[in-house]
Each structure stands twice: as C-alpha cells, then as structure tokens.
Coordinates of C-alpha atoms and ligand atoms in Angstrom, one line a residue:
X1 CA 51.4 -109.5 24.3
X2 CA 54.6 -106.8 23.1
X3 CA 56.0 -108.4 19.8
X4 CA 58.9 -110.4 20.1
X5 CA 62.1 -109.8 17.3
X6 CA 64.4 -112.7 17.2
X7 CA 68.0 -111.3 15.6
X8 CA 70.0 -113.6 13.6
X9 CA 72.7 -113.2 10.9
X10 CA 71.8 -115.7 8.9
X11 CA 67.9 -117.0 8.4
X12 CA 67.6 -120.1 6.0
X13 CA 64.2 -120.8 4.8
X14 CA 63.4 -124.7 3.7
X15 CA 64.4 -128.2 4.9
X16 CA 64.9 -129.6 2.0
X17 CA 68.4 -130.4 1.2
X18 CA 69.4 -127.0 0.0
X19 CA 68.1 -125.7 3.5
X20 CA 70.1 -128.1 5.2
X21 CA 73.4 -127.8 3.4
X22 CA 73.3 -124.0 3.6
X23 CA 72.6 -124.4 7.8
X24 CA 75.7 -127.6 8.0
X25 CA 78.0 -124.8 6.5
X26 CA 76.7 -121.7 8.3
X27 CA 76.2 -123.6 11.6
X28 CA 80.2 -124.6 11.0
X29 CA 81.2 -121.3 10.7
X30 CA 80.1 -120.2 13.7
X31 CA 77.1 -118.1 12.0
X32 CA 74.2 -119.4 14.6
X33 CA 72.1 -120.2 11.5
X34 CA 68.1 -120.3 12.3
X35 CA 66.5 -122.7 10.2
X36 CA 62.3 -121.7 8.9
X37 CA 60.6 -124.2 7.8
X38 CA 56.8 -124.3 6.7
X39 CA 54.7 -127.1 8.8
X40 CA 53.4 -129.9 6.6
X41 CA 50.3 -129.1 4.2
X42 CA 48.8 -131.3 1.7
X43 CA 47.6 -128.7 -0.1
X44 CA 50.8 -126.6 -0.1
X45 CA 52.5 -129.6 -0.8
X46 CA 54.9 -128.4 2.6
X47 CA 57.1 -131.2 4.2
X48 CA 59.8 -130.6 7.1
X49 CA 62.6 -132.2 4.9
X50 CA 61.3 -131.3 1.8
X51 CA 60.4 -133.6 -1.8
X52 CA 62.6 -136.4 -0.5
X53 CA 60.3 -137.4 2.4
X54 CA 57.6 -138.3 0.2
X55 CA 60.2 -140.9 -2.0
X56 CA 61.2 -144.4 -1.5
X57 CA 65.0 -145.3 -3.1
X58 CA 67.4 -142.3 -3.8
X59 CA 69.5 -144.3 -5.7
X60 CA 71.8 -141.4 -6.7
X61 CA 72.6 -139.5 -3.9
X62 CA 76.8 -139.8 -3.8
X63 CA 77.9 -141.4 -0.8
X64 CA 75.1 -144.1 -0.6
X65 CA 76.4 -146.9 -2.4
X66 CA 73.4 -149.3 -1.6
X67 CA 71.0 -146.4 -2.1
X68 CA 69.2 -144.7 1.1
X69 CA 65.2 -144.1 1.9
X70 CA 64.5 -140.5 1.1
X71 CA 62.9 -139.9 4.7
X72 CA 66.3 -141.7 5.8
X73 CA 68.6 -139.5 4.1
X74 CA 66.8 -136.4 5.1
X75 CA 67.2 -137.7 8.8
X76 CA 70.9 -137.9 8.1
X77 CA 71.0 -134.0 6.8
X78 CA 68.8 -132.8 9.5
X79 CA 71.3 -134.3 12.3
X80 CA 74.4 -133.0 10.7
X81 CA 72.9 -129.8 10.7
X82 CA 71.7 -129.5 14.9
X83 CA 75.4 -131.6 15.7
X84 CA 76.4 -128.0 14.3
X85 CA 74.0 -125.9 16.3
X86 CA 71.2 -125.0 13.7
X87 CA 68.3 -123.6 15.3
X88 CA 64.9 -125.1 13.8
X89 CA 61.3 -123.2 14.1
X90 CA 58.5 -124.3 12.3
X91 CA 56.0 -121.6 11.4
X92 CA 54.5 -119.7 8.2
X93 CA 56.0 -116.5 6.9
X94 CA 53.2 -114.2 6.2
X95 CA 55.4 -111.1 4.7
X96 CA 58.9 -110.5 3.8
X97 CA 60.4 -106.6 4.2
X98 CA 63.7 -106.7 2.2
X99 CA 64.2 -103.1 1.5
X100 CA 66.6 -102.6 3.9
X101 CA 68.7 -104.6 5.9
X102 CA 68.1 -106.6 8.4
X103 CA 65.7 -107.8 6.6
X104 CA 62.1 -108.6 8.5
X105 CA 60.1 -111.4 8.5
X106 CA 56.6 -111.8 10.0
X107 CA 55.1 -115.1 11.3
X108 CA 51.8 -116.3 12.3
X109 CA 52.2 -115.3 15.9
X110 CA 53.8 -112.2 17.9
X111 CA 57.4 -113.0 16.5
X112 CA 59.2 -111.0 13.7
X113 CA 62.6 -112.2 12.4
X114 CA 65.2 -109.4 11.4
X115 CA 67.7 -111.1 9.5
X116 CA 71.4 -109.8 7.9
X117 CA 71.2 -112.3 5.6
X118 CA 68.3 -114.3 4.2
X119 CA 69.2 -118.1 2.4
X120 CA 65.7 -119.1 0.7
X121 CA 65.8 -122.7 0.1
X122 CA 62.2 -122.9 -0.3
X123 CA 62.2 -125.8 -3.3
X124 CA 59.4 -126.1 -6.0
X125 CA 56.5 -128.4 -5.8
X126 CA 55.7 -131.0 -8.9
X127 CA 52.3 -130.1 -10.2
X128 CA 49.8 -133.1 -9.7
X129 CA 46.9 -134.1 -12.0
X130 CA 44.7 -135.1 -8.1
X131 CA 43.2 -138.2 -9.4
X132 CA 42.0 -141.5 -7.5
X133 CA 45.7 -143.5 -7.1
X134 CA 48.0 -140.8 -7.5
X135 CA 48.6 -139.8 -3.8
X136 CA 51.6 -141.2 -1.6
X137 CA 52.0 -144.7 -0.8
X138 CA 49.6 -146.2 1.3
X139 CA 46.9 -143.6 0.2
X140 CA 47.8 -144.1 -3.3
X141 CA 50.8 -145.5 -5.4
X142 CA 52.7 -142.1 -5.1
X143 CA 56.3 -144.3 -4.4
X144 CA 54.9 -147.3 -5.6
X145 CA 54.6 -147.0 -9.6
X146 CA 53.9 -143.0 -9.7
X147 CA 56.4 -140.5 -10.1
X148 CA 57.1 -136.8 -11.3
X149 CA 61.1 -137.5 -11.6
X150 CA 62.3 -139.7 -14.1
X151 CA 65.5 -139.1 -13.9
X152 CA 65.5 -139.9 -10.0
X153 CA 63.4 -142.9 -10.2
X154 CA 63.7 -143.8 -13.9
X155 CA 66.6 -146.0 -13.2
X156 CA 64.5 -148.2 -10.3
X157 CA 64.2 -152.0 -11.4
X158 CA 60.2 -151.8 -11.2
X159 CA 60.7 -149.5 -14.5
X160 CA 63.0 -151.7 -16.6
X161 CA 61.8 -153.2 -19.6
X162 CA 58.1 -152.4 -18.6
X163 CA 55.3 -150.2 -20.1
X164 CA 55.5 -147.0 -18.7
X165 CA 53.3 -143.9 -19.1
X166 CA 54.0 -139.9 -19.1
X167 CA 51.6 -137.4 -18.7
X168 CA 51.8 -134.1 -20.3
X169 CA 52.4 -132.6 -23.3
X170 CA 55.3 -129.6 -22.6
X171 CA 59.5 -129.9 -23.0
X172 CA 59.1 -131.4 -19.4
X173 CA 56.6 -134.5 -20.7
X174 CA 59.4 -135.1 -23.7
X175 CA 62.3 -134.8 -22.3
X176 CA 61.2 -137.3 -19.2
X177 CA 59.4 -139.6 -22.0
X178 CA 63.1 -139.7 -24.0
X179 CA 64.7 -140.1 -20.8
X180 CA 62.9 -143.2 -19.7
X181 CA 63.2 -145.2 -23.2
X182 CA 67.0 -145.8 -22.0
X183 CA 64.9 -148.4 -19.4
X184 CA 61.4 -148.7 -20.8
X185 CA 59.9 -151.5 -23.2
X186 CA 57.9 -148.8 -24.2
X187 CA 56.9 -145.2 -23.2
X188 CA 53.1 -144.1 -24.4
X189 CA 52.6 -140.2 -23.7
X190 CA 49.1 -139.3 -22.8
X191 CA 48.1 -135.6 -23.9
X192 CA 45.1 -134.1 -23.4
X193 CA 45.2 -132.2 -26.4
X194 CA 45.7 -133.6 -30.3
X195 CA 49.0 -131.4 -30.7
X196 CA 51.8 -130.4 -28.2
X197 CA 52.9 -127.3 -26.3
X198 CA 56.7 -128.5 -26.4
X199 CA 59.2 -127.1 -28.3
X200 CA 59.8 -127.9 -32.2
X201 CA 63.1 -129.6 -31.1
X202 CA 61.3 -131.5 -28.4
X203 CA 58.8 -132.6 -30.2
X204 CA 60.7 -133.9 -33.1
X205 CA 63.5 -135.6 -30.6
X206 CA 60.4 -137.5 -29.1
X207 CA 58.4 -138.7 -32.3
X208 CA 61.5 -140.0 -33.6
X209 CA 61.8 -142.0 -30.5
X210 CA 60.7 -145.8 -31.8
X211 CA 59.8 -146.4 -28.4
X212 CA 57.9 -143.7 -27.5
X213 CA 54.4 -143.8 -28.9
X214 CA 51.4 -140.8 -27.7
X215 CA 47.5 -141.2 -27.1
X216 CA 46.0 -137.8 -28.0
X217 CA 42.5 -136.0 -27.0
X218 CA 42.9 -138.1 -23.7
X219 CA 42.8 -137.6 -20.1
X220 CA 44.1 -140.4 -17.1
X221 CA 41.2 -140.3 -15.2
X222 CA 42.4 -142.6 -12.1
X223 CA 45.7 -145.1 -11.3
X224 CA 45.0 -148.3 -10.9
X225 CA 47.0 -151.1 -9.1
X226 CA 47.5 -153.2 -5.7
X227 CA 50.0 -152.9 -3.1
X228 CA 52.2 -156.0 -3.5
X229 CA 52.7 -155.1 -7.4
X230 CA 52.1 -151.6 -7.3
X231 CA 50.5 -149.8 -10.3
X232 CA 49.1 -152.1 -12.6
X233 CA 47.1 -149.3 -15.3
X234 CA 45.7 -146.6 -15.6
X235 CA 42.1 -145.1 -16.6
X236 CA 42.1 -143.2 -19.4
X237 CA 38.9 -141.1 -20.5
X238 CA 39.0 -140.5 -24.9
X239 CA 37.8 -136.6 -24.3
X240 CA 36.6 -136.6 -28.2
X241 CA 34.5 -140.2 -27.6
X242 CA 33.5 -140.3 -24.2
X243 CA 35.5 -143.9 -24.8
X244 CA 37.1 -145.4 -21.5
X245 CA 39.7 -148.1 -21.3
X246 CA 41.8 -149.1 -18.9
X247 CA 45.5 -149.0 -20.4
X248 CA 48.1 -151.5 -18.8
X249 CA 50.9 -150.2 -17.6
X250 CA 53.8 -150.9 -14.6
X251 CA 54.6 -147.1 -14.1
X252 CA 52.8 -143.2 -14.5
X253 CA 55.4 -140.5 -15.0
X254 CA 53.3 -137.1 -14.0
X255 CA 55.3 -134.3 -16.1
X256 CA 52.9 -131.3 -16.2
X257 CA 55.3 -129.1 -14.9
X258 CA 56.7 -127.7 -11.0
X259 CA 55.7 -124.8 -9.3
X260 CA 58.6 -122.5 -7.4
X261 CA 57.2 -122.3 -3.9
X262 CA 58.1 -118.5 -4.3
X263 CA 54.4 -116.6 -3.7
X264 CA 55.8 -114.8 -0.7
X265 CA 58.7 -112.8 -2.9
X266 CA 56.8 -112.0 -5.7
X267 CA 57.1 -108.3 -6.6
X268 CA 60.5 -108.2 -4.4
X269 CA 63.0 -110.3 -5.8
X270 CA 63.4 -111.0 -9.6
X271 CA 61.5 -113.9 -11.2
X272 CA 61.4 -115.9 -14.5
X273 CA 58.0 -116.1 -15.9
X274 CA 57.3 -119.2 -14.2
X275 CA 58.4 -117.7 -10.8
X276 CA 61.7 -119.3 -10.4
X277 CA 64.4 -116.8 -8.5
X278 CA 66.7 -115.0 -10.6
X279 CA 69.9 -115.9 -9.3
X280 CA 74.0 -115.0 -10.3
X281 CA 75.5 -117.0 -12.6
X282 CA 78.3 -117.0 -10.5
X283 CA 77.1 -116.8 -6.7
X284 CA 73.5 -117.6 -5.3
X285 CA 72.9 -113.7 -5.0
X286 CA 69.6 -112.6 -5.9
X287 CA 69.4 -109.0 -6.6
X288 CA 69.0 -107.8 -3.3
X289 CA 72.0 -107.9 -1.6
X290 CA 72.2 -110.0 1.6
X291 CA 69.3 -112.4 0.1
X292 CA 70.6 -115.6 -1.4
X293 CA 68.6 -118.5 -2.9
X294 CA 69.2 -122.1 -3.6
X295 CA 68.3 -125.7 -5.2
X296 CA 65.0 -126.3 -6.7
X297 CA 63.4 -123.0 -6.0
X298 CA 66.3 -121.5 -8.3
X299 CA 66.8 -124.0 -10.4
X300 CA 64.1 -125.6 -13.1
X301 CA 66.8 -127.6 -15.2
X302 CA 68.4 -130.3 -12.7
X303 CA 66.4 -130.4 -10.2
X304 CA 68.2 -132.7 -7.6
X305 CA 68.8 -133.5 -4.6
X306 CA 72.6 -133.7 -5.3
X307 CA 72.7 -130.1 -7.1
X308 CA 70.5 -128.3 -4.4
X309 CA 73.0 -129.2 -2.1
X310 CA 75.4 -128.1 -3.7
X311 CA 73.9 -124.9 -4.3
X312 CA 73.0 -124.7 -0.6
X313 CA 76.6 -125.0 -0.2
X314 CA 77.0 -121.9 -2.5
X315 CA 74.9 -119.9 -0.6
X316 CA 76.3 -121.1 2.6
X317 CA 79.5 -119.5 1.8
X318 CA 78.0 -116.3 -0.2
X319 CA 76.4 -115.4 2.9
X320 CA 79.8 -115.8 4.9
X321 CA 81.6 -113.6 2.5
X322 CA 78.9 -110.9 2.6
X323 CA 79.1 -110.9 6.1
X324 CA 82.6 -110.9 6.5
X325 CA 82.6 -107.7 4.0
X326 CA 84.1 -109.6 1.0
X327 CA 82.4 -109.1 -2.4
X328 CA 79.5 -111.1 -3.5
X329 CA 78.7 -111.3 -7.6
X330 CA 75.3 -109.8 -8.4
X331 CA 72.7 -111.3 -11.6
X332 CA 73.6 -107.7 -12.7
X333 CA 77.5 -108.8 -13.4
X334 CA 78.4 -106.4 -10.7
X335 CA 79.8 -107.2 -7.2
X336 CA 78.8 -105.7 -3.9
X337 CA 79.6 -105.9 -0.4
X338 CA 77.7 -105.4 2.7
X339 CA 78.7 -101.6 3.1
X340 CA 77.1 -101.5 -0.5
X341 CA 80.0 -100.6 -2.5
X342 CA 79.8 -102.1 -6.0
X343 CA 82.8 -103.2 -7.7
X344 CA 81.8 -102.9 -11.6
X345 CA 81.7 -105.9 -13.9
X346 CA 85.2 -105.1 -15.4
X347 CA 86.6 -104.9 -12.4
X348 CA 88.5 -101.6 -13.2
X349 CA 86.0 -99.2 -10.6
X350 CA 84.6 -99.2 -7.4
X351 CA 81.5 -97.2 -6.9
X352 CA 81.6 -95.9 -3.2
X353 CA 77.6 -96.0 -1.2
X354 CA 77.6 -92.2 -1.4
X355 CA 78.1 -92.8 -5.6
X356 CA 82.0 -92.0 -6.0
X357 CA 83.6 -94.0 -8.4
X358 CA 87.3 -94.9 -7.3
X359 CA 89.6 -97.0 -9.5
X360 CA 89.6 -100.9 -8.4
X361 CA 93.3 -100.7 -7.8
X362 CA 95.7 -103.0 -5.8
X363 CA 98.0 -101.4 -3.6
X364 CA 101.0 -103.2 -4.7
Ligands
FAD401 C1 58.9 -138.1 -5.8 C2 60.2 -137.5 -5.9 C3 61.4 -138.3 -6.0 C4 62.6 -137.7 -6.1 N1 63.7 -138.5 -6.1 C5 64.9 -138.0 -6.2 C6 66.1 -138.8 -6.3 O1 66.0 -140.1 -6.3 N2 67.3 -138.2 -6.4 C7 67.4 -136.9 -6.5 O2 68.6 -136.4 -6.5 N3 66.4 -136.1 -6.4 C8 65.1 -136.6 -6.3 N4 64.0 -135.8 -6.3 C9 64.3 -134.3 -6.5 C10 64.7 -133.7 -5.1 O3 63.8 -134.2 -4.1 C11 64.8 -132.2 -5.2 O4 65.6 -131.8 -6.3 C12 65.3 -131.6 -3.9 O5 64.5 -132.1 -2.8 C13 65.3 -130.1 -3.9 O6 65.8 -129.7 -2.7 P1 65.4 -128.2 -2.2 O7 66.1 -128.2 -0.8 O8 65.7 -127.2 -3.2 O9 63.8 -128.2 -2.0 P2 62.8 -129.1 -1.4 O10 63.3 -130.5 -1.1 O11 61.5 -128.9 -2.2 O12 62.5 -128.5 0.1 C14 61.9 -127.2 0.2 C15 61.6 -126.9 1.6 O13 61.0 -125.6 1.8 C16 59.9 -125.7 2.6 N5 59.0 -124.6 2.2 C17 58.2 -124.5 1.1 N6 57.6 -123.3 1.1 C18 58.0 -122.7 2.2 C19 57.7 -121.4 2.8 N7 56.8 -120.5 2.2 N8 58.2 -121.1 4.0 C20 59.1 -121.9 4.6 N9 59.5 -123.1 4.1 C21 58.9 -123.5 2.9 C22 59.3 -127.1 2.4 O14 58.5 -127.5 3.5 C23 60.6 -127.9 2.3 O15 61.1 -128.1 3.6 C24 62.8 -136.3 -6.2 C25 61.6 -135.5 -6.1 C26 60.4 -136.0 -6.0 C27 59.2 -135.2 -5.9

C-alpha cells in the first residue's frame, strides 16, 4: 500500500491537559490542530487523557469548587477541544525528523505526519516501586491510600491527622514528606539505604521536621489494606535483618522520582540530565524552531494539572505567532521567526537567513 502523508500546521502530541489546552487554543484559532496520542500501555504507563485518569478527587483544579473526578475533568477538556474541531488519532510515533521543516513523523502503519509546527505535550510518568497493592484502584489501592503527588492529594481528608508514609530517599521524598506534615499526625520516611541522596538543605529541612521520623536499610515490600478503608499498612522488609513487620499506616506517598516520557527526542532536542525538554524561559520554544513543548514533560518543579495547562496555553499561542511570522523567544535568549531570521538577544540586530546582520530598527 503507497504511504500516506497527512499535512497539518500544527501536530500536538499528548492528552493530558497540556495536550488539550494547546488543541482548545489552536482549534480556536482556526489552526486545524491534530491531536497524537499514544494508546493505553501499562507498561509505558500511556493513558488517552494522561496522569488524571488514573486519580480520584482533583481538589485543586480552579473552577471546580466541589472538586471534580480526574477521568471527569479530563472528559470536560477533551470535549472543549472536538466543540473546536481538534482532530484525534491514536497511534505510536516510531521516529521524529525535525531537521527541517515540516517536520515528519512516522507511525506504526503506512502514515507519516509532516507537521509546521510540532506541540509535545507528552507528560512524565511517576516512577513506581511494582509491589503487591500499589496498582490502581480496584487492582490495588492506587486512588485509595497510594499516591506519588502530595501536593495534589496531600490535602484529601483520608490524610489528615493520620500516619502516613513516603518512600524514597532524594529532594523529591523530602520535600513531599515536609509537605504532608502541614496534614499528617505523623510522616515516617522509608529509605532503602542508611543515608540519603537529597540535598544538604533537604535533608536538614526534613530531620528538623518533629513530625517527620525515617526507617533506614528498609524496603516496602507490599501495601496492605481493604477496600471500604483503603490502605491500612504496609510490609516492610529490614534489608540488614531479614526482619519483617507490617507498619500501620492510612496513606503510602511513592516519591522515587518521574520519568519525562521523552525517549523519542533524545539526541534531537535539548535535555536536562534527567530528560526533561529544555524549554525558553520566556516561550515554550525548544531549540528547534517550530517545535514547542509543554506541562509535565517540561517541567519537573510544579508538576500540575493547573500549570500544564497553562503552559499548553503558551504553546498554543507560540505556535500561532510562529506561524503567523511573528518572533518567537529561543532557550538561546535569541528570537526567531519562521523565515529563520533571528532577532539578537539585545534586540539592537537582525540576522537575515542568508547571515546579514541588519539593525533592529523601527521605521518611525
Ligand atoms: C495519581 C496522580 C494524582 C494527581 N492529582 C493531581 C491533582 O489533584 N491536581 C493537579 O493539579 N495535578 C495532579 N496530578 C498531576 C497532574 O496529573 C499532571 O501535572 C498533569 O497531568 C500533567 O499534564 P501533561 O498534559 O503535561 O501530561 P500528562 O497528563 O502526563 O499527559 C501526557 C499525555 O501524553 C501521552 N503520551 C506519552 N508518551 C507519548 C508518546 N510517546 N506519544 C504520544 N503520546 C504520548 C500520554 O498518553 C498522555 O495522554 C496528579 C498526578 C498523579 C500521577
């Protein structure tokens, strides 16, 4: 069968709310967004709707006074996005070509995508321990007691004044185990290890913590609980005494870090050491021009659902500007449009595509 190329200007990859927020505003502006999305995959940790559909409450999400179900509220972005005209397709991406525009992407079947612009909005999966109990509600008490956010579900009244548990030992373990002592009786971090991998500062913040106590050279082994209350303990294996105990507590915090679902652009676009995208401080431009990225997949300090939508917003309109031939602000401080003239970061030269420089001059 002859290989099929679908054109678009715009090509968003993810559902999650970035995705979304970036195809309500390009679908508005008349941009005929197509939406990618990866099918579900346990092991990829892959959801049509991204990490909201695996949550219960979203108690912070603005504009939900009474709180909304996570699969609900994803429901709610996904229509506002087709009312608008969003095109969806669900497939893998086996290879990105983003050395020259349009950009191409390959599926899984006879299809390529060439794309002007390309919004990734491909999020970051929480890094899970895969013991007995820690899988989504009904398989496990993933929603009902386990959690790898405590600032989203920290708050939730099944936490308050209870026993809680984090796991891990890095800035991410302390900074969740500080951050749930505002609602915790008590907060006992379980390491692995007898010393941390967090930072000095971290470290220091969190054993100064009354309520924060640790259990060293131990490992949870399994979560245990019931339905109706949810998780009731946890296993815990002593790694130095072979000693097992269960441990009572009401809620498991896993905080051993996220992984930027990023594999397909590695080598192509610029990375952190953990594989987050390097983005603009001031615009969602990676440094290719015409590629954008957005919420978690950018972004390992806020991580929610609230500032990936925002940020899909961002990109949103940094696409629309690059295609309407305005100037978009690079990571490199510069700005360039989609001729590929690049304005210089003092603003005081424009460097034409054949490499003239021409004073950034008004005509007035
Ligand atoms: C259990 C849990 C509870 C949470 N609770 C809250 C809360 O109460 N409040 C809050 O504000 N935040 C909460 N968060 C955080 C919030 O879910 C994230 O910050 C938010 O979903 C990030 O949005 P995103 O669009 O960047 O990415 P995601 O939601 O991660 O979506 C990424 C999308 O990209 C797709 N994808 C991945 N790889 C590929 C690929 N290779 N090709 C194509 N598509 C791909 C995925 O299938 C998914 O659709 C919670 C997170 C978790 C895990």
């Amino acid at each position: 069968m002859p290989n099929q190329t679908i054109k678009r200007d715009v090509v968003i990859l993810g559902s999650g709310p970035a995705g979304l927020t970036a195809a309500i505003y390009t679908a508005r502006a008349s941009l005929k967004p197509l939406l990618i999305d990866a099918p579900a995959d346990a092991e990829k940790q892959t959801t049509p709707g991204g990490q909201l559909m695996i949550t219960t409450d979203v108690e912070n999400y603005p504009g939900f006074g009474h709180g909304i179900q996570g699969p609900d509220l994803m429901a709610e972005f996904r229509a506002q996005a087709e009312r608008f005209g969003t095109e969806f397709m669900e497939t893998w991406i086996t290879e990105v070509d983003l050395s020259e525009r349009p950009f191409q992407l390959y599926t899984e079947t006879d299809q390529t995508i060439s794309t002007q612009t390309l919004i990734i909005a491909t999020g970051a999966s929480a890094k899970w321990l895969g013991i007995p109990g820690e899988a989504k509600v009904p398989a496990g008490f993933g929603g009902n007691g386990v959690s790898a956010c405590a600032t989203c579900d920290g708050p939730l009244p099944a936490f308050r004044n209870k026993t809680l548990v984090v796991v891990g030992g890095g800035d991410t373990a302390m900074e969740e185990a500080t951050f749930l002592t505002r609602y915790a009786a008590k907060v006992y971090v379980i390491h692995r290890r007898d010393k941390l991998r967090a930072s000095k500062i971290m470290q220091e913040k969190a054993f100064r913590n009354e309520k924060i106590e640790f259990i060293w050279n131990t490992t949870v082994e399994e979560i245990v609980g019931t339905p109706e209350e949810g998780v009731t303990g946890v296993r815990l294996l002593n790694t130095e005494t072979g000693e097992e105990q269960v441990f009572p507590c009401a809620g498991v915090f896993v905080a051993i870090g996220h992984k930027p679902n990023t594999d397909l652009f590695k080598g192509l676009l610029e990375m952190d050491e953990v594989g987050y995208l390097k983005t603009s401080g001031h615009s969602t431009a990676t440094n290719i021009p015409g590629v954008f990225a957005c919420g978690d997949v950018q972004d390992s300090v806020y991580r929610q659902a609230v500032t990936a939508a925002g940020t899909g917003c961002m990109s949103a309109i940094d696409a629309e500007r690059y295609l309407d031939h305005l100037p978009v602000a690079m990571p490199s401080g510069e700005e360039i449009t989609i001729e590929g003239e690049h304005i210089t970061p003092d603003h005081k030269a424009i460097i034409t595509p054949d490499g003239h420089m021409v004073p950034n001059e008004s005509e007035a």
